[in-house]
PDB file of C-alpha atoms in Angstrom:
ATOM      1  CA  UNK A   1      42.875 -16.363  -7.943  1.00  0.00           C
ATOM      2  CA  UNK A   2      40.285 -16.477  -4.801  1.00  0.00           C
ATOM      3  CA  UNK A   3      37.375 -18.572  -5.216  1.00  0.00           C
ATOM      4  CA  UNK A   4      34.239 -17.108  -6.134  1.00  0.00           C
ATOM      5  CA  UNK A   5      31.729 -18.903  -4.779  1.00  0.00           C
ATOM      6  CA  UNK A   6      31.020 -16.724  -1.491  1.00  0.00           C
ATOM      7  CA  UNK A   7      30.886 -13.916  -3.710  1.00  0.00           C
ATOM      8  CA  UNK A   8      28.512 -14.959  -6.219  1.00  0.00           C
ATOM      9  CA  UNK A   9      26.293 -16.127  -3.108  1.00  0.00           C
ATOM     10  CA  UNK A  10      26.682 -12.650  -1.363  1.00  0.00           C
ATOM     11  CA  UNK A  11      25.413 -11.251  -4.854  1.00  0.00           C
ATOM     12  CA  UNK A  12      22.702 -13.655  -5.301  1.00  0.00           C
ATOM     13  CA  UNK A  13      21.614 -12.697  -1.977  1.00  0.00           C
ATOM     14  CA  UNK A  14      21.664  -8.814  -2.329  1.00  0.00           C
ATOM     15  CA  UNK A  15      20.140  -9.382  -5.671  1.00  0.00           C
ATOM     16  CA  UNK A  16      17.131 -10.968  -4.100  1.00  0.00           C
ATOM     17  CA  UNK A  17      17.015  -8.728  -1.226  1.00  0.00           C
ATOM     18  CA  UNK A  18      16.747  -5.688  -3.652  1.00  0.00           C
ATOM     19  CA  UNK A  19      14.301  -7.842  -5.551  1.00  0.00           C
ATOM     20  CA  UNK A  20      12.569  -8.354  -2.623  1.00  0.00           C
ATOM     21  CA  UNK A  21      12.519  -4.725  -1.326  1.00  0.00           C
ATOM     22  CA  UNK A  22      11.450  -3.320  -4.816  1.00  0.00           C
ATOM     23  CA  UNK A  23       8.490  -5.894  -5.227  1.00  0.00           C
ATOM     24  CA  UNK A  24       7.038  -4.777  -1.485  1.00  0.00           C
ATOM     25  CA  UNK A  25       7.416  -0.755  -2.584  1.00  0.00           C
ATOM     26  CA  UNK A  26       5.289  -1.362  -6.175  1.00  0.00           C
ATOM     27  CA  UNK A  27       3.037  -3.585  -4.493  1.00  0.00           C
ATOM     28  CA  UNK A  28       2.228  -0.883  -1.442  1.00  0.00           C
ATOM     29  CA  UNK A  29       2.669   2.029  -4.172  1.00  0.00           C
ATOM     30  CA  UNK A  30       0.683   0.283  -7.163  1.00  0.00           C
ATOM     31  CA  UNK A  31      -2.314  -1.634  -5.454  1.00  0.00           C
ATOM     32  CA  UNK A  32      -5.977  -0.723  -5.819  1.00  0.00           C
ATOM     33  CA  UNK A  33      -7.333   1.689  -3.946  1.00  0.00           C
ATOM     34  CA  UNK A  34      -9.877   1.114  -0.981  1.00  0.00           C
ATOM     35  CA  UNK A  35     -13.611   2.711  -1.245  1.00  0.00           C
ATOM     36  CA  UNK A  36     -13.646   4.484   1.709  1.00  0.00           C
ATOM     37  CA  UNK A  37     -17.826   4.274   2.670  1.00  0.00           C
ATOM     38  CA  UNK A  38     -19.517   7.597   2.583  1.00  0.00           C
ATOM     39  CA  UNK A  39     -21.329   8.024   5.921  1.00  0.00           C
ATOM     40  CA  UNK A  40     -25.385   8.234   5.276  1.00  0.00           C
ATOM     41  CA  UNK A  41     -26.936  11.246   6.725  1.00  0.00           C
ATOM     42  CA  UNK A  42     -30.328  12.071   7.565  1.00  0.00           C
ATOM     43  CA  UNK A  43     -31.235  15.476   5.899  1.00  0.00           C
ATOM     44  CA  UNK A  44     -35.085  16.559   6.094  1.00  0.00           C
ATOM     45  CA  UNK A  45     -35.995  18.320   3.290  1.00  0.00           C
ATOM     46  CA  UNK A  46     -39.023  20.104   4.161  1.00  0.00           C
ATOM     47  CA  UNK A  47     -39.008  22.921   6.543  1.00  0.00           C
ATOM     48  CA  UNK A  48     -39.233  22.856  10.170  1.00  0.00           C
ATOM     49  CA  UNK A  49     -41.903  24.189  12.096  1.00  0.00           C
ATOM     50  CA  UNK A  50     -40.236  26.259  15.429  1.00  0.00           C
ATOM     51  CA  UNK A  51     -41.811  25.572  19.178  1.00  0.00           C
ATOM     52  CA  UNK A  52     -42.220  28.550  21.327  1.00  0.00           C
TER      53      UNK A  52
END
């Protein structure tokens, strides 16, 4: 029977990389969302008076 050390290493190491991969999706997918800062704008309420 082969030994089954490389194995178990090559499955530790996929483990983690799946681990890995799945904790970088939830964190991009599952953080809080950013406030995205309404621009200000100047509206005057009264009326305008027109030059001719």
């Amino acid at each position: 029977m082969p030994q089954m050390g490389p194995l178990l290493w090559l499955n530790l190491f996929f483990m983690f990389l799946l681990a890995f991969g799945l904790f970088i999706i939830l964190t991009f997918y599952l953080k809080a969302p950013i406030k995205i800062e309404k621009p200000q704008f100047d509206y005057s309420i009264g009326q305008k008076n027109w030059k001719w």
